[in-house]
Tab-separated table of C-alpha atoms in Angstrom:
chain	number	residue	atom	x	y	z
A	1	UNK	CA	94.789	102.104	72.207
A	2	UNK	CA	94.781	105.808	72.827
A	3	UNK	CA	94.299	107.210	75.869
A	4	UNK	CA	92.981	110.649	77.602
A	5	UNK	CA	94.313	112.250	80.377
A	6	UNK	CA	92.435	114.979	81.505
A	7	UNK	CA	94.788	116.435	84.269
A	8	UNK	CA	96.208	119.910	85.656
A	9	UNK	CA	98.628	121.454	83.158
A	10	UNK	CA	101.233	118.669	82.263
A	11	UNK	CA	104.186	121.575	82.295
A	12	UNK	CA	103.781	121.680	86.414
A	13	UNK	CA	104.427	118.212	86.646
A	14	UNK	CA	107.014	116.752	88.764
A	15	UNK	CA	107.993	113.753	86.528
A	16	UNK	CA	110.126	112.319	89.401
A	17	UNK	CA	107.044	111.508	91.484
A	18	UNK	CA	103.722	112.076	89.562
A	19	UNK	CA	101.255	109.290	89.596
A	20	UNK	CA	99.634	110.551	86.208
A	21	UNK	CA	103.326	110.430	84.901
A	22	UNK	CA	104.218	107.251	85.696
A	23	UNK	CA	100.284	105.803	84.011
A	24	UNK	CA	101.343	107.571	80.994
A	25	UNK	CA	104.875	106.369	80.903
A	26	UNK	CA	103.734	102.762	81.302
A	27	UNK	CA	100.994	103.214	78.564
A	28	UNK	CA	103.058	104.440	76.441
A	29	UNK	CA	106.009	101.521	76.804
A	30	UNK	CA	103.090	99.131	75.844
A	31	UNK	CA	102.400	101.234	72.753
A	32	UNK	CA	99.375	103.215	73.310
A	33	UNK	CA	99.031	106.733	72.096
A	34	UNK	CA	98.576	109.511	74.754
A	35	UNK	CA	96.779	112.842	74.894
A	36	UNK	CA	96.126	115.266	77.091
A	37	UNK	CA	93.643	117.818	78.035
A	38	UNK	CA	92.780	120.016	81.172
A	39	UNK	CA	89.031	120.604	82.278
A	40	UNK	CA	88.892	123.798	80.939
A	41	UNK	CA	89.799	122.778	77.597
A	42	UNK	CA	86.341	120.178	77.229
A	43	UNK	CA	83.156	122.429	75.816
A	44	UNK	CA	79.880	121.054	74.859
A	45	UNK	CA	78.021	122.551	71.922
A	46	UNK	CA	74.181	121.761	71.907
A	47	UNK	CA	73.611	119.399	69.251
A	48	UNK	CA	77.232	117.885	69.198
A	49	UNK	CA	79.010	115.406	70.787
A	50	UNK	CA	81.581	116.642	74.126
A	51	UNK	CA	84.856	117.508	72.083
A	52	UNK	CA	87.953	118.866	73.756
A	53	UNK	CA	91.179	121.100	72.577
A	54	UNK	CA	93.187	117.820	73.316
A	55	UNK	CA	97.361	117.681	72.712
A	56	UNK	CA	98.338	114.218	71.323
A	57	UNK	CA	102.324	113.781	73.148
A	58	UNK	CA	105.312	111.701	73.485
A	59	UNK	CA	107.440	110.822	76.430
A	60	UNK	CA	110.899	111.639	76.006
A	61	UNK	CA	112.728	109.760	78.418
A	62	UNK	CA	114.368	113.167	79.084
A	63	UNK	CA	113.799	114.263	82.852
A	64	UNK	CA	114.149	118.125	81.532
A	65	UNK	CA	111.829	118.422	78.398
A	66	UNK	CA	110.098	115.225	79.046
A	67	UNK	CA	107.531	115.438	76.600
A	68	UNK	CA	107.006	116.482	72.952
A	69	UNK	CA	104.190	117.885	71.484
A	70	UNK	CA	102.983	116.153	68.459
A	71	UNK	CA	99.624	117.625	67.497
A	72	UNK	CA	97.015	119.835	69.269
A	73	UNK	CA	93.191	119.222	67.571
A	74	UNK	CA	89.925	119.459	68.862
A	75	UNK	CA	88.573	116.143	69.212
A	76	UNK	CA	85.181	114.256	70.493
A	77	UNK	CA	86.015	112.583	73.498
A	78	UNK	CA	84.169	109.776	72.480
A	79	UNK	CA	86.704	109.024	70.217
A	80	UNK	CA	89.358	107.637	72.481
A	81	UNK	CA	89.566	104.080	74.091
A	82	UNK	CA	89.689	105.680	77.017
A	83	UNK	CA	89.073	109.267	78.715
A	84	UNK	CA	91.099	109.002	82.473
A	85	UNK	CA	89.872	112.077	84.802
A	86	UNK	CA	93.247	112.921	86.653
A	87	UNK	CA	92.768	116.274	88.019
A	88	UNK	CA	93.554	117.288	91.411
A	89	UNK	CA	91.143	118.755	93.778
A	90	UNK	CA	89.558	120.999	95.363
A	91	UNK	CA	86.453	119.385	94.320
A	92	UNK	CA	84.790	122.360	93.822
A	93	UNK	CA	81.778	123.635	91.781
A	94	UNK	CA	84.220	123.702	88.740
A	95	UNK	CA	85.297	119.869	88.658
A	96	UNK	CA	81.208	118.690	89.336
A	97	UNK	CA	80.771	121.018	86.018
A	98	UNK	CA	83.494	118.904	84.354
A	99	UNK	CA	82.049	115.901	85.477
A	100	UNK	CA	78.831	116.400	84.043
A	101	UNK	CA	80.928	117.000	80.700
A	102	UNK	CA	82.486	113.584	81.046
A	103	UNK	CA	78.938	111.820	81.900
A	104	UNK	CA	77.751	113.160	79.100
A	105	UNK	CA	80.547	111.617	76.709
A	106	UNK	CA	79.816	108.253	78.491
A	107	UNK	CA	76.343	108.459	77.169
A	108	UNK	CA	77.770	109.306	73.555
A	109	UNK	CA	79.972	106.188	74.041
A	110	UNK	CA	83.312	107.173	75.834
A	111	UNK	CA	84.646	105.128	78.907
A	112	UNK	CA	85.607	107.756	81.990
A	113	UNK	CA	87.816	106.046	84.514
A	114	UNK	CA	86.994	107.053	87.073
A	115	UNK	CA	83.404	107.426	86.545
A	116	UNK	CA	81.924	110.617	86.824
A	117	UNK	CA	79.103	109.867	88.166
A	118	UNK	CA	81.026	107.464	91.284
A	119	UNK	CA	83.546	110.768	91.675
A	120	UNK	CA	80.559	112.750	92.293
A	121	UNK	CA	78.812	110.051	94.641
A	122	UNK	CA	81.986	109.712	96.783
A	123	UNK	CA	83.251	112.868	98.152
A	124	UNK	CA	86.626	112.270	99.136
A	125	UNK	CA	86.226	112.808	103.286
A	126	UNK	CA	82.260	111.684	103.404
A	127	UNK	CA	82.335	108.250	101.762
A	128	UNK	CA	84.149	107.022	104.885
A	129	UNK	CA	80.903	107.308	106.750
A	130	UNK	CA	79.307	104.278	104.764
A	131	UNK	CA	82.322	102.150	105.783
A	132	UNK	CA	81.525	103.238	109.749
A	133	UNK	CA	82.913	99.996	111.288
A	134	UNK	CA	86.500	100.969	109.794
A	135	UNK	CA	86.364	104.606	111.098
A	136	UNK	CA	87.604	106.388	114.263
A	137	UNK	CA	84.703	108.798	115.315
A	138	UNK	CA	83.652	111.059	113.454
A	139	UNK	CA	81.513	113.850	113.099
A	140	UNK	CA	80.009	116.046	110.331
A	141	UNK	CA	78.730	119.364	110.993
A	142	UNK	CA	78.465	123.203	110.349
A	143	UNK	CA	77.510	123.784	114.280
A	144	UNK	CA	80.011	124.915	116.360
A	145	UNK	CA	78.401	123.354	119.323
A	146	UNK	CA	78.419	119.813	118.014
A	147	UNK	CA	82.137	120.706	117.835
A	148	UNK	CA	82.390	121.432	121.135
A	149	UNK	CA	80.249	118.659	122.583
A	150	UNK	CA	82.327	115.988	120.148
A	151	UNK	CA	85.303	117.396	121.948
A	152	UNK	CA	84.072	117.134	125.482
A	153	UNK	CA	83.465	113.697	124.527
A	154	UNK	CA	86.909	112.386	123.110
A	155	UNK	CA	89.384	115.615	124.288
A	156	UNK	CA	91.684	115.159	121.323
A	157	UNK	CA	90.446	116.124	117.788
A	158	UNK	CA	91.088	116.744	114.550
A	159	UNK	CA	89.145	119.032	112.867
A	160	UNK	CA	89.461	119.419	108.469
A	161	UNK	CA	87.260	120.947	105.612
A	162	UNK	CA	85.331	118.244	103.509
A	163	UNK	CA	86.635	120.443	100.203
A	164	UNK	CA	91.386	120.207	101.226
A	165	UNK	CA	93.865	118.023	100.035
A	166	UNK	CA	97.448	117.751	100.636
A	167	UNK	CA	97.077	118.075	104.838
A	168	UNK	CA	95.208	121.517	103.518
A	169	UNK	CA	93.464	123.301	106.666
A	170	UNK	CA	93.849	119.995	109.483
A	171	UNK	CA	93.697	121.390	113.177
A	172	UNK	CA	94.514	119.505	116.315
A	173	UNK	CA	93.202	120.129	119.452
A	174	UNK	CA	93.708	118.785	122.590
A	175	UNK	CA	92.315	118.302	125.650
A	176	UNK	CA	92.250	121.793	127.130
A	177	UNK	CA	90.427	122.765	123.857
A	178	UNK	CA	92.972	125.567	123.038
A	179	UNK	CA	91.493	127.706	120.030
A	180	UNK	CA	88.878	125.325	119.707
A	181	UNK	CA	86.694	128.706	119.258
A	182	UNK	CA	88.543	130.349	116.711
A	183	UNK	CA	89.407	127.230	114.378
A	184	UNK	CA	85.944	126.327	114.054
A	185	UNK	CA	85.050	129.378	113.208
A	186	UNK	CA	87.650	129.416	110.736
A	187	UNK	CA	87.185	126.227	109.371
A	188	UNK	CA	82.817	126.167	108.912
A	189	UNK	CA	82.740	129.992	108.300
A	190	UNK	CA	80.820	130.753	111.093
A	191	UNK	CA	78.156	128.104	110.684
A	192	UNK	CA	78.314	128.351	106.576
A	193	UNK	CA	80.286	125.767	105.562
A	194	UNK	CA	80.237	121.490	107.046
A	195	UNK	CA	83.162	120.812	108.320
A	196	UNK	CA	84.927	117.078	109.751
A	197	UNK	CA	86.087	116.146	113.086
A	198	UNK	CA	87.229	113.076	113.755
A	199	UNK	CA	88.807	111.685	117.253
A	200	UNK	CA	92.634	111.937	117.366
A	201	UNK	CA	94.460	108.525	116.722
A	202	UNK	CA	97.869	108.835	117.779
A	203	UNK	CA	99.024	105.921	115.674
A	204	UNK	CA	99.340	109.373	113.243
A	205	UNK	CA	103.377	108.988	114.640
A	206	UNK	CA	104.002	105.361	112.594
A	207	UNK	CA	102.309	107.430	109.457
A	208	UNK	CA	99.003	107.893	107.390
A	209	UNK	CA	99.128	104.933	104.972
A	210	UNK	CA	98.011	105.562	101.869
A	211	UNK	CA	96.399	102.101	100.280
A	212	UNK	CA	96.049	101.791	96.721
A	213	UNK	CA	93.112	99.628	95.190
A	214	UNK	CA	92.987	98.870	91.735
A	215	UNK	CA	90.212	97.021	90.124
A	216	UNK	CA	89.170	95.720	93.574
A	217	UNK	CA	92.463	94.507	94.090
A	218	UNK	CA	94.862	96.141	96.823
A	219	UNK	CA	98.141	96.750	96.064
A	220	UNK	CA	100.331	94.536	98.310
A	221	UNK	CA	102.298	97.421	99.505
A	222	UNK	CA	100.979	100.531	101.022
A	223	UNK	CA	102.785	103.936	101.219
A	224	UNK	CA	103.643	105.223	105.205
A	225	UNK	CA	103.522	108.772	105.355
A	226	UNK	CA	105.524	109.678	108.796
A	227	UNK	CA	104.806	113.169	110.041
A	228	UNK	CA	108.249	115.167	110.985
A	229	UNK	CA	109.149	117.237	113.735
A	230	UNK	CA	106.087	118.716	115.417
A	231	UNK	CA	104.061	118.192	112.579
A	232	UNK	CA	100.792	116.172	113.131
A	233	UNK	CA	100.207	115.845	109.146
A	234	UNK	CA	101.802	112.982	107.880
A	235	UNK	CA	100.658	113.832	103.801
A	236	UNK	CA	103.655	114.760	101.654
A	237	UNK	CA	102.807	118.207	100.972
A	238	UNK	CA	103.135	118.723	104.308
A	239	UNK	CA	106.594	117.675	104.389
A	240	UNK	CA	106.074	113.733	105.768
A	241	UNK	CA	108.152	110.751	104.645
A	242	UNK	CA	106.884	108.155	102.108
A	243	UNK	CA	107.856	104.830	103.653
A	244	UNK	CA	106.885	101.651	101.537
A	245	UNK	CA	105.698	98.675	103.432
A	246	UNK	CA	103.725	95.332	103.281
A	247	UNK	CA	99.948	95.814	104.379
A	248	UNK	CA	98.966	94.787	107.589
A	249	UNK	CA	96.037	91.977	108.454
A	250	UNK	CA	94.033	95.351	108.791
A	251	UNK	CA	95.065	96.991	106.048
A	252	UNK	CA	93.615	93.750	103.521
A	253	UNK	CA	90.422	93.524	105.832
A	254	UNK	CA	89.497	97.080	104.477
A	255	UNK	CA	90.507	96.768	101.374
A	256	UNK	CA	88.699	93.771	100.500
A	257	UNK	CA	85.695	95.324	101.988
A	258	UNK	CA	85.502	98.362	100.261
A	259	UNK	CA	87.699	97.601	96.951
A	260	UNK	CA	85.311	95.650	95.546
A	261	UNK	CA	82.428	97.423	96.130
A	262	UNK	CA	83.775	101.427	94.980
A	263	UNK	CA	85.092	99.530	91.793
A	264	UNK	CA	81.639	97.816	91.256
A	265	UNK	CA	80.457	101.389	90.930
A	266	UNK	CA	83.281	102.404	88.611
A	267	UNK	CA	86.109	103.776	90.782
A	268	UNK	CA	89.219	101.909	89.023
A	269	UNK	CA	91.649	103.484	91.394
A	270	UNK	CA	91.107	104.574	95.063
A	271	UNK	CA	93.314	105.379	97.042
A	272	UNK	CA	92.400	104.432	101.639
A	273	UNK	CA	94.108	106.528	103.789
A	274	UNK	CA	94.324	104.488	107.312
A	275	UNK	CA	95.636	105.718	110.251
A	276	UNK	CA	96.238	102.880	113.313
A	277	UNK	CA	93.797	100.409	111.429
A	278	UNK	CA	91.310	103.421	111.181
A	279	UNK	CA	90.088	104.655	107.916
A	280	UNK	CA	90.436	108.443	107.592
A	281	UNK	CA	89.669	109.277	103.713
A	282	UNK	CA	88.837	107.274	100.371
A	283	UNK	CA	90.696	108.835	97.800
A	284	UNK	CA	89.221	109.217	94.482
A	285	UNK	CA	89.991	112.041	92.411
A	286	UNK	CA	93.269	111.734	91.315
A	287	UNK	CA	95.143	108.938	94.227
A	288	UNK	CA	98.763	108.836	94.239
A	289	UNK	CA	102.004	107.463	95.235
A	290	UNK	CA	102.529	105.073	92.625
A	291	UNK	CA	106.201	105.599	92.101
A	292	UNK	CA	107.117	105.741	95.728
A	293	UNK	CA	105.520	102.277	96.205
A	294	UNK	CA	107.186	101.188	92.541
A	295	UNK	CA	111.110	102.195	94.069
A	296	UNK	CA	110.776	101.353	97.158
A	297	UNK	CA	110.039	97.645	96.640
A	298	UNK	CA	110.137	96.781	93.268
A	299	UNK	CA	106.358	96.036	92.524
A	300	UNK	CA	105.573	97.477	89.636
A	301	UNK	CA	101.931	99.715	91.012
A	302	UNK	CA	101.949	101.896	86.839
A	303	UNK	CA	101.651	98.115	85.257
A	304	UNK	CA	99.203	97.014	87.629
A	305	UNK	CA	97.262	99.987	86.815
A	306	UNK	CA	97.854	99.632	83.544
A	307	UNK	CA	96.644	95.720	83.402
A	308	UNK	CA	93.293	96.883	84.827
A	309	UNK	CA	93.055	99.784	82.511
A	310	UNK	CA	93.184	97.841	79.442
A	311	UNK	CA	91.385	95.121	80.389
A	312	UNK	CA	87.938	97.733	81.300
A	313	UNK	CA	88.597	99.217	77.895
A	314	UNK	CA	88.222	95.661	76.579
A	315	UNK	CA	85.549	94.954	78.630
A	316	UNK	CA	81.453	94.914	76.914
């Protein structure tokens, strides 16, 4: 088979932890040709099929120039087995552009994983709120006084943009509602842009677990990411520690509840974050943590990935 990746530029990657890495390094033990693309790179032409300025590679096995170059062509991208959308957010008015791109190759025959159409449908903060009976409260809004009145309710918030990744723009405030004021104005631009608050769980201190689905099916182990110090973000950008462990009873209830219904609608891989049994986020765009989970206890998340890839391409 050859495969797609449509990712952010492949020379920024950090090999020794990159999710998109580690699918491509698994493909590509099992034989499968790789190529890659960025968004940018896909044009449509009016009478012609979705083509892309695509760079067919090989893995090295080299952790310095890890990957060779072994053609660059434009290309339909109907024309591989399989077309996986890996880029990062924001999810911004550029990636909905390159979604429409992809939907369109679907309808001249390619297979998008994930599925346009389902990335678009499940913005990566709102499609919590169909899952309510998993969630800690939580409010959507652009008006500052539904922020203060969800405040006055539970005294200890957290307050994000719909559009950050990465602990990106997350605000606590307490119970004397310090700067409540000022970060909501920062946050919803002074009533322009919808922001999320959510009530504080302080489970935040035993990590944000990151829990991967694939095909419907959770992976048995989920990814604990322990805030440090003073900080009250437990995401790895932010500087918390990946810690590997079994899922809980909790953990598989949501899962199984949501897994099989986001893959239904053509999400391969998502990726729950849950706090204290609470679902925060449903990752979709481009979910990580694969080779944390892989070293950490030996289950191998790339093949699993991998499995369920081939086995959609095969699929009528």
């Amino acid at each position: 088979m050859h495969f797609l990746f449509v990712a952010d530029p492949i020379e920024h990657f950090k090999i020794y932890k990159d999710t998109t890495f580690s699918m491509m390094r698994e493909a590509q033990r099992r034989g499968h040709a790789i190529s890659v693309c960025e968004p940018r790179h896909m044009r449509w032409q009016r009478g012609q099929p979705v083509t892309a300025g695509v760079r067919k590679i090989t893995l090295t096995g080299s952790p310095d120039a890890w990957f060779r170059e072994e053609s660059a062509h434009e290309r339909p991208l109907h024309a591989f087995d399989a077309v996986l959308m890996r880029k990062d957010p924001p999810f911004d008015a550029e990636y909905i552009y390159a979604t429409h791109l992809l939907e369109q190759a679907e309808r001249e025959g390619a297979r998008v994983i994930n599925k346009p159409r389902a990335l678009r449908d499940h913005p990566e903060k709102l499609a919590i709120m169909e899952f309510s009976e998993f969630t800690t409260p939580t409010l959507v809004t652009r008006d500052a006084a539904a922020v203060r009145a969800f405040h006055a309710e539970h005294q200890d918030i957290i307050l994000k943009p719909l559009d950050g990744m990465g602990g990106m723009g997350i605000f606590r405030v307490k119970a004397d509602g310090l700067n409540l004021g000022s970060i909501t104005e920062t946050l919803n631009k002074d009533g322009a842009q919808t922001i999320m608050v959510q009530r504080f769980v302080p489970e935040i201190a035993q990590g944000d677990k990151r829990v991967l689905v694939i095909g419907g099916q959770a992976v048995p182990y989920s990814l604990a990411r322990i805030p440090q110090g003073s900080e009250v973000r437990g995401n790895l950008a932010a500087g918390g520690k990946g810690v590997a462990q079994p899922l809980t009873e909790q953990d598989r209830r949501i899962a199984e509840a949501i897994g099989p219904v986001l893959a239904e609608r053509g999400l391969l891989l998502i990726g729950l974050d849950v706090i204290g049994g609470s679902l925060t986020e449903i990752n979709v765009t481009s979910p990580t943590c694969f080779q944390e989970i892989t070293e950490q206890t030996g289950f191998d998340v790339p093949a699993m990935f991998v499995d369920a890839l081939e086995a959609a391409v095969k699929k009528p």
